[in-house]
């Protein structure tokens, strides 16, 4: 198996059958406009395009996989039909809520803790390779309650329990530690290990770091077709030509289902639209600005490293459009200002929407497809794509290097699990 290691993209192999691609320039990347590719050989009768591993999907999951594989020395081609981080990844709030989120399955609960820790450990290398700031902040999350009865319902309904420390703040502590909260707040849980990140920055840092270590990146490639049979995956067909490979990883979010149907593999997802608003506090109102993330039952409020405060999120199952309704903005701002009254004086900046893929049992599809050896899936993370990106990259890399899902402890996420009768579809 040929491994590229950390060979710079401008010093790669001269073999014309090998892929090599690069961004047009650092200026193009830094301006957040687009990526361009260069030196891509055309497919001919005597020269076929080839890559050891092809990743389809340029969101945070695909880019995290590309980073982990190239870090281990694998040859990678990442293909995105639009632009990097243009799908669900650009609509996330970037919360690494490993303790605050109520997970439905213990595998995901444990994975969230591992992924958060792994992402923190990757930060320095990602920043060094990509030249980007990730906006990673660890100031803890606050889950507030208006009354004792509300707190009791929270405890009764919570399906997963935190594996790390959480501290109870009574009314007096809340006012001392978070004076920007509504004075009627009964109390709150404070989880100090929780953190958040700028999601688009993370996604682009992953892909730029992968490229620096030798990965090829193609954007704007549509009409991708899988090539393979029951004996295994053989490659993909694109408008740029057919590309042979050893592995194909489908990390294309909502488009993953369509791609896999080409191989007669049915792994359904449901689109769930979510909307987020961003505000900014004027200089004379900073005393009323949250300095920690508020993770309430009806809203979350996330102060970002760039100075904005993000408020989210609505949830509209079945909706695939990217419009933002006035009702949703009113609902988000109303819920947020009921917890943080100072939001009423903040400046409204913008609102945006994204569509996330949800699976029938709420678990992502991660692993190798039995119907076509060499074909792997890594999609369906729904609202936890940013949080689970680092560990998903590690899982996929481990499996490509020979580890079985059972060894890793993620057989519950197998893309073949829908054949079981207990899964409702």
Coordinates of C-alpha atoms in Angstrom, one line a residue:
X1 CA 0.0 0.0 0.0
X2 CA 1.5 3.3 -1.0
X3 CA 1.4 6.0 1.6
X4 CA 1.9 9.6 1.0
X5 CA 2.7 10.8 4.5
X6 CA 3.4 14.5 4.8
X7 CA 4.7 15.0 1.3
X8 CA 3.9 18.6 0.3
X9 CA 1.4 18.8 -2.6
X10 CA 3.9 20.6 -4.8
X11 CA 6.5 17.8 -4.3
X12 CA 4.4 14.8 -4.9
X13 CA 4.9 11.8 -7.2
X14 CA 5.5 12.5 -10.9
X15 CA 3.6 9.4 -11.8
X16 CA 0.8 10.7 -14.1
X17 CA -1.6 8.0 -12.9
X18 CA -1.6 9.5 -9.4
X19 CA -4.0 12.3 -8.4
X20 CA -2.7 15.6 -7.2
X21 CA -4.8 18.7 -6.5
X22 CA -4.2 22.0 -4.8
X23 CA -6.0 25.1 -3.9
X24 CA -5.5 28.0 -6.3
X25 CA -3.6 29.9 -3.6
X26 CA -3.7 30.7 0.1
X27 CA -5.4 34.0 -0.8
X28 CA -8.2 32.1 -2.5
X29 CA -8.6 29.9 0.6
X30 CA -8.4 32.8 3.1
X31 CA -11.0 34.8 1.2
X32 CA -13.4 31.9 1.8
X33 CA -14.5 32.0 -1.9
X34 CA -13.7 28.6 -3.4
X35 CA -11.1 25.9 -3.9
X36 CA -9.6 25.2 -7.3
X37 CA -7.8 22.2 -8.5
X38 CA -4.7 22.0 -10.7
X39 CA -2.6 19.3 -12.5
X40 CA -5.4 16.8 -12.7
X41 CA -4.5 14.2 -15.4
X42 CA -7.2 13.3 -17.9
X43 CA -8.3 9.7 -18.2
X44 CA -7.0 8.1 -21.3
X45 CA -6.8 4.5 -22.6
X46 CA -3.3 4.2 -21.1
X47 CA -3.7 6.4 -18.1
X48 CA -6.5 6.0 -15.5
X49 CA -7.1 8.2 -12.6
X50 CA -6.5 6.4 -9.3
X51 CA -6.6 7.1 -5.6
X52 CA -6.3 4.7 -2.7
X53 CA -9.3 6.1 -0.9
X54 CA -12.1 8.4 -2.2
X55 CA -14.2 10.4 0.2
X56 CA -17.5 11.7 -1.1
X57 CA -18.7 14.7 0.9
X58 CA -16.9 17.9 2.0
X59 CA -18.7 18.5 5.2
X60 CA -17.1 18.3 8.6
X61 CA -17.4 14.4 8.7
X62 CA -15.7 13.9 5.3
X63 CA -13.1 16.5 6.0
X64 CA -12.3 15.0 9.5
X65 CA -11.9 11.6 7.8
X66 CA -9.6 13.0 5.2
X67 CA -7.5 14.6 7.9
X68 CA -7.2 11.4 9.9
X69 CA -6.3 9.3 6.9
X70 CA -3.7 11.6 5.5
X71 CA -2.2 12.0 9.0
X72 CA -1.7 8.3 9.0
X73 CA -0.1 8.4 5.6
X74 CA -2.9 7.2 3.3
X75 CA -3.5 8.6 -0.2
X76 CA -6.9 10.4 -0.2
X77 CA -9.1 12.2 -2.7
X78 CA -12.0 14.1 -1.3
X79 CA -14.8 15.1 -3.6
X80 CA -17.5 17.6 -2.8
X81 CA -20.4 18.4 -5.2
X82 CA -20.6 22.1 -4.1
X83 CA -18.2 23.9 -1.8
X84 CA -16.4 22.7 1.3
X85 CA -18.6 23.3 4.4
X86 CA -21.6 24.5 2.3
X87 CA -24.1 22.0 3.7
X88 CA -25.1 21.0 7.3
X89 CA -21.7 22.0 8.6
X90 CA -22.3 25.7 7.9
X91 CA -25.6 25.6 9.8
X92 CA -24.4 24.1 13.0
X93 CA -23.9 26.1 16.2
X94 CA -20.6 24.3 16.9
X95 CA -21.4 23.1 20.4
X96 CA -19.3 20.2 21.7
X97 CA -22.1 19.3 24.2
X98 CA -20.8 15.9 25.3
X99 CA -22.3 16.3 28.8
X100 CA -25.3 18.5 28.2
X101 CA -26.8 16.7 25.2
X102 CA -29.3 13.9 26.0
X103 CA -28.1 11.0 23.9
X104 CA -30.4 8.0 23.1
X105 CA -27.7 5.4 22.9
X106 CA -24.7 4.7 25.2
X107 CA -22.3 4.2 22.3
X108 CA -23.0 7.8 21.2
X109 CA -22.8 9.1 24.8
X110 CA -19.3 7.6 25.2
X111 CA -18.2 8.6 21.7
X112 CA -19.2 12.2 22.4
X113 CA -16.8 12.4 25.3
X114 CA -14.0 10.8 23.4
X115 CA -14.6 13.0 20.3
X116 CA -14.6 16.2 22.4
X117 CA -11.3 15.2 24.0
X118 CA -9.8 14.2 20.6
X119 CA -10.8 17.4 19.0
X120 CA -9.1 19.4 21.8
X121 CA -6.0 17.4 21.2
X122 CA -6.1 18.0 17.5
X123 CA -6.4 21.8 17.8
X124 CA -2.8 22.7 17.8
X125 CA -1.9 20.6 14.8
X126 CA -4.9 21.8 12.9
X127 CA -4.1 25.4 13.5
X128 CA -0.5 24.9 12.6
X129 CA -1.2 23.1 9.4
X130 CA -4.1 25.2 8.2
X131 CA -3.0 28.6 9.5
X132 CA -6.5 29.1 10.9
X133 CA -8.0 29.9 14.2
X134 CA -10.8 27.4 15.1
X135 CA -12.5 29.6 17.7
X136 CA -12.4 26.8 20.3
X137 CA -13.6 28.0 23.6
X138 CA -14.0 26.0 26.8
X139 CA -15.9 28.1 29.3
X140 CA -18.6 25.6 30.2
X141 CA -22.3 25.3 29.6
X142 CA -25.2 26.4 31.8
X143 CA -28.5 24.5 31.8
X144 CA -31.0 26.8 33.7
X145 CA -34.4 26.1 35.3
X146 CA -37.2 28.4 36.2
X147 CA -38.6 26.3 39.1
X148 CA -38.1 23.2 41.1
X149 CA -40.8 21.3 39.2
X150 CA -39.0 22.1 35.9
X151 CA -35.8 20.7 37.4
X152 CA -37.6 17.6 38.5
X153 CA -39.0 17.0 35.0
X154 CA -35.6 17.4 33.5
X155 CA -34.1 14.7 35.9
X156 CA -37.0 12.3 35.2
X157 CA -36.9 12.7 31.4
X158 CA -33.2 12.6 30.9
X159 CA -32.2 9.4 29.2
X160 CA -28.4 9.6 29.5
X161 CA -26.4 10.7 32.5
X162 CA -23.2 12.7 32.4
X163 CA -20.0 10.7 32.9
X164 CA -18.2 13.8 34.1
X165 CA -18.8 16.4 36.8
X166 CA -21.7 18.7 36.9
X167 CA -22.2 21.4 39.5
X168 CA -25.5 22.7 40.8
X169 CA -25.8 26.4 41.1
X170 CA -28.6 27.7 43.4
X171 CA -30.3 31.1 42.7
X172 CA -27.6 33.1 44.5
X173 CA -24.8 31.3 42.7
X174 CA -26.4 31.9 39.4
X175 CA -26.6 35.6 40.0
X176 CA -23.0 35.7 41.2
X177 CA -21.6 33.6 38.3
X178 CA -23.9 34.6 35.5
X179 CA -25.4 38.0 36.3
X180 CA -26.7 38.3 32.7
X181 CA -29.3 35.6 33.4
X182 CA -32.9 36.4 34.3
X183 CA -33.1 37.1 38.0
X184 CA -36.1 34.8 38.3
X185 CA -33.9 31.8 37.4
X186 CA -34.4 29.1 40.1
X187 CA -31.0 27.4 39.6
X188 CA -28.8 25.8 37.0
X189 CA -26.4 23.0 36.2
X190 CA -22.9 24.1 35.3
X191 CA -20.7 21.7 33.2
X192 CA -17.2 23.1 33.1
X193 CA -15.8 20.8 30.4
X194 CA -18.2 21.7 27.7
X195 CA -16.8 23.8 24.8
X196 CA -17.8 25.2 21.5
X197 CA -16.1 26.0 18.2
X198 CA -16.6 27.8 14.9
X199 CA -18.0 25.0 12.7
X200 CA -17.0 26.3 9.3
X201 CA -13.5 27.1 10.6
X202 CA -13.2 23.6 11.9
X203 CA -14.3 22.0 8.7
X204 CA -12.0 24.1 6.6
X205 CA -9.1 23.6 9.0
X206 CA -9.6 19.8 8.6
X207 CA -9.6 19.9 4.8
X208 CA -6.7 22.4 4.5
X209 CA -4.7 20.3 6.9
X210 CA -5.4 17.2 4.9
X211 CA -4.3 18.9 1.8
X212 CA -1.1 20.1 3.4
X213 CA -0.3 16.5 4.1
X214 CA -1.0 15.4 0.6
X215 CA -4.7 14.9 0.1
X216 CA -6.3 15.9 -3.2
X217 CA -9.5 18.1 -3.0
X218 CA -12.0 18.4 -5.7
X219 CA -15.0 20.8 -5.4
X220 CA -18.0 21.3 -7.7
X221 CA -18.0 17.7 -8.9
X222 CA -21.6 16.6 -9.6
X223 CA -23.2 13.5 -11.1
X224 CA -21.0 11.0 -9.2
X225 CA -21.7 7.3 -9.9
X226 CA -20.4 4.4 -7.9
X227 CA -18.6 1.6 -9.8
X228 CA -18.6 -1.8 -8.2
X229 CA -20.4 -5.1 -7.7
X230 CA -20.9 -7.8 -5.0
X231 CA -17.2 -8.5 -5.2
X232 CA -16.4 -5.0 -4.1
X233 CA -16.2 -1.3 -4.9
X234 CA -14.0 -0.5 -7.9
X235 CA -14.2 3.3 -8.1
X236 CA -16.4 6.2 -9.1
X237 CA -17.4 7.8 -12.3
X238 CA -17.3 11.6 -12.6
X239 CA -17.5 14.2 -15.3
X240 CA -13.7 14.4 -15.0
X241 CA -13.3 10.7 -15.7
X242 CA -13.5 7.4 -14.0
X243 CA -11.4 7.0 -10.8
X244 CA -10.3 3.6 -9.6
X245 CA -9.7 3.1 -5.9
X246 CA -9.6 0.6 -3.0
X247 CA -12.1 2.3 -0.8
X248 CA -15.0 4.7 -1.2
X249 CA -16.4 6.5 1.9
X250 CA -19.8 8.1 1.6
X251 CA -19.9 11.1 3.9
X252 CA -22.4 13.1 1.9
X253 CA -25.1 13.8 4.5
X254 CA -28.5 13.8 2.9
X255 CA -27.0 12.9 -0.5
X256 CA -25.6 9.7 0.9
X257 CA -28.9 7.9 0.6
X258 CA -29.1 8.7 -3.1
X259 CA -25.5 7.6 -3.8
X260 CA -25.9 4.3 -2.0
X261 CA -29.1 3.5 -3.9
X262 CA -26.9 3.1 -7.0
X263 CA -25.5 0.1 -5.2
X264 CA -29.0 -1.1 -4.2
X265 CA -28.2 -0.2 -0.6
X266 CA -31.1 1.5 1.2
X267 CA -29.9 3.6 4.2
X268 CA -32.7 6.2 4.5
X269 CA -32.5 9.6 6.1
X270 CA -35.1 12.3 6.9
X271 CA -34.2 15.9 6.3
X272 CA -34.6 18.1 9.4
X273 CA -34.4 21.9 8.8
X274 CA -32.9 24.0 11.6
X275 CA -32.6 27.8 11.8
X276 CA -30.1 29.9 13.7
X277 CA -29.9 33.7 14.4
X278 CA -26.8 35.8 15.2
X279 CA -26.7 38.9 17.3
X280 CA -24.1 41.3 18.6
X281 CA -24.0 43.3 21.8
X282 CA -23.0 47.0 21.5
X283 CA -20.0 48.1 23.4
X284 CA -22.0 49.8 26.2
X285 CA -24.0 46.6 26.8
X286 CA -21.3 44.0 27.2
X287 CA -22.1 43.6 30.9
X288 CA -25.4 41.9 29.8
X289 CA -23.7 39.7 27.3
X290 CA -23.4 35.9 28.1
X291 CA -19.9 34.7 28.7
X292 CA -20.8 31.1 28.7
X293 CA -23.1 29.0 26.5
X294 CA -26.7 28.6 27.8
X295 CA -28.1 25.2 27.0
X296 CA -31.8 25.4 27.9
X297 CA -34.6 23.1 27.0
X298 CA -36.2 25.7 24.7
X299 CA -33.2 27.5 23.3
X300 CA -29.4 27.6 23.2
X301 CA -27.3 30.8 23.3
X302 CA -23.7 30.5 22.2
X303 CA -21.2 33.3 22.6
X304 CA -18.6 32.8 19.8
X305 CA -14.9 33.6 19.6
X306 CA -15.6 36.1 16.8
X307 CA -17.7 38.3 19.1
X308 CA -21.1 37.2 17.8
X309 CA -23.8 35.4 19.9
X310 CA -25.6 32.6 18.1
X311 CA -29.1 31.6 19.1
X312 CA -30.7 28.3 18.0
X313 CA -32.3 26.3 16.9
X314 CA -35.6 25.4 15.4
X315 CA -36.4 21.9 14.2
X316 CA -38.6 21.2 11.2
X317 CA -38.6 17.5 10.2
X318 CA -39.2 16.9 6.5
X319 CA -38.3 20.4 5.4
X320 CA -35.4 20.8 2.9
X321 CA -35.5 24.5 2.0
X322 CA -33.0 27.0 3.4
X323 CA -35.3 29.9 3.9
X324 CA -35.7 31.5 7.4
X325 CA -39.2 32.4 8.5
X326 CA -40.0 35.5 10.5
X327 CA -41.9 33.3 12.9
X328 CA -38.7 31.3 13.6
X329 CA -36.6 34.4 14.2
X330 CA -39.3 35.8 16.6
X331 CA -39.5 32.5 18.4
X332 CA -35.7 32.2 18.8
X333 CA -35.2 35.8 20.0
X334 CA -38.2 35.6 22.3
X335 CA -37.0 32.4 24.0
X336 CA -33.5 33.7 24.3
X337 CA -34.5 37.1 25.8
X338 CA -36.6 35.4 28.4
X339 CA -33.4 33.9 29.7
X340 CA -31.1 36.7 28.9
X341 CA -33.0 40.0 29.1
X342 CA -30.1 42.0 27.6
X343 CA -30.7 40.4 24.3
X344 CA -33.5 42.8 23.7
X345 CA -30.9 45.6 23.3
X346 CA -28.5 43.6 21.1
X347 CA -28.1 44.2 17.4
X348 CA -29.6 41.6 15.0
X349 CA -27.0 40.5 12.5
X350 CA -28.4 37.7 10.4
X351 CA -30.2 34.3 10.4
X352 CA -29.6 31.2 8.3
X353 CA -30.8 27.7 7.9
X354 CA -29.4 24.2 7.3
X355 CA -30.8 20.8 6.7
X356 CA -29.5 17.9 8.7
X357 CA -29.9 14.1 8.1
X358 CA -31.7 12.1 10.7
X359 CA -31.9 8.3 10.6
X360 CA -34.8 6.0 11.6
X361 CA -33.2 5.0 14.9
X362 CA -31.3 8.2 15.5
X363 CA -27.9 6.7 15.0
X364 CA -25.4 7.5 12.2
X365 CA -24.5 4.9 9.6
X366 CA -20.8 4.2 10.2
X367 CA -19.0 1.2 8.8
X368 CA -18.5 -1.1 5.8
X369 CA -21.4 -2.2 3.6
X370 CA -21.8 -6.0 3.4
X371 CA -23.3 -5.8 -0.1
X372 CA -20.2 -4.1 -1.5
X373 CA -16.8 -4.7 0.3
X374 CA -14.6 -1.6 0.3
X375 CA -17.7 0.8 0.4
X376 CA -18.0 2.6 3.7
X377 CA -20.6 5.0 5.1
X378 CA -20.2 7.9 7.5
X379 CA -23.4 10.0 7.5
X380 CA -26.6 10.5 9.4
X381 CA -25.1 12.3 12.4
X382 CA -28.1 14.6 12.6
X383 CA -27.4 17.4 15.1
X384 CA -24.1 16.0 16.4
X385 CA -21.9 16.1 13.3
X386 CA -19.5 18.7 14.7
X387 CA -19.2 17.0 18.0
X388 CA -18.6 13.5 16.6
X389 CA -16.4 14.5 13.7
X390 CA -13.1 13.7 15.3
X391 CA -14.0 10.3 16.6
X392 CA -15.7 9.4 13.3
X393 CA -12.5 10.1 11.4
X394 CA -10.6 7.8 13.8
X395 CA -13.2 5.0 13.5
X396 CA -13.2 5.1 9.7
X397 CA -9.4 5.2 9.6
X398 CA -9.2 2.2 12.1
X399 CA -11.6 0.2 9.9
X400 CA -9.7 0.9 6.7
X401 CA -6.6 -0.4 8.5
X402 CA -8.3 -3.7 9.4
X403 CA -10.1 -3.2 12.6
X404 CA -13.6 -4.6 12.9
X405 CA -16.5 -2.6 14.1
X406 CA -16.9 -5.0 17.0
X407 CA -13.3 -4.4 18.1
X408 CA -13.9 -0.6 18.1
X409 CA -17.2 -1.0 19.9
X410 CA -19.4 0.5 17.3
X411 CA -21.3 -2.4 15.8
X412 CA -24.5 -0.6 16.8
X413 CA -23.8 2.0 14.2
X414 CA -23.2 -0.5 11.4
X415 CA -24.9 0.4 8.1
X416 CA -26.1 -3.2 7.9
X417 CA -28.2 -2.9 11.0
X418 CA -31.4 -1.9 9.2
X419 CA -31.8 -5.5 8.2
X420 CA -32.7 -6.3 11.8
X421 CA -36.4 -6.6 12.4
X422 CA -36.4 -4.3 15.4
X423 CA -35.5 -1.3 13.4
X424 CA -38.6 0.7 12.4
X425 CA -38.3 2.2 8.9

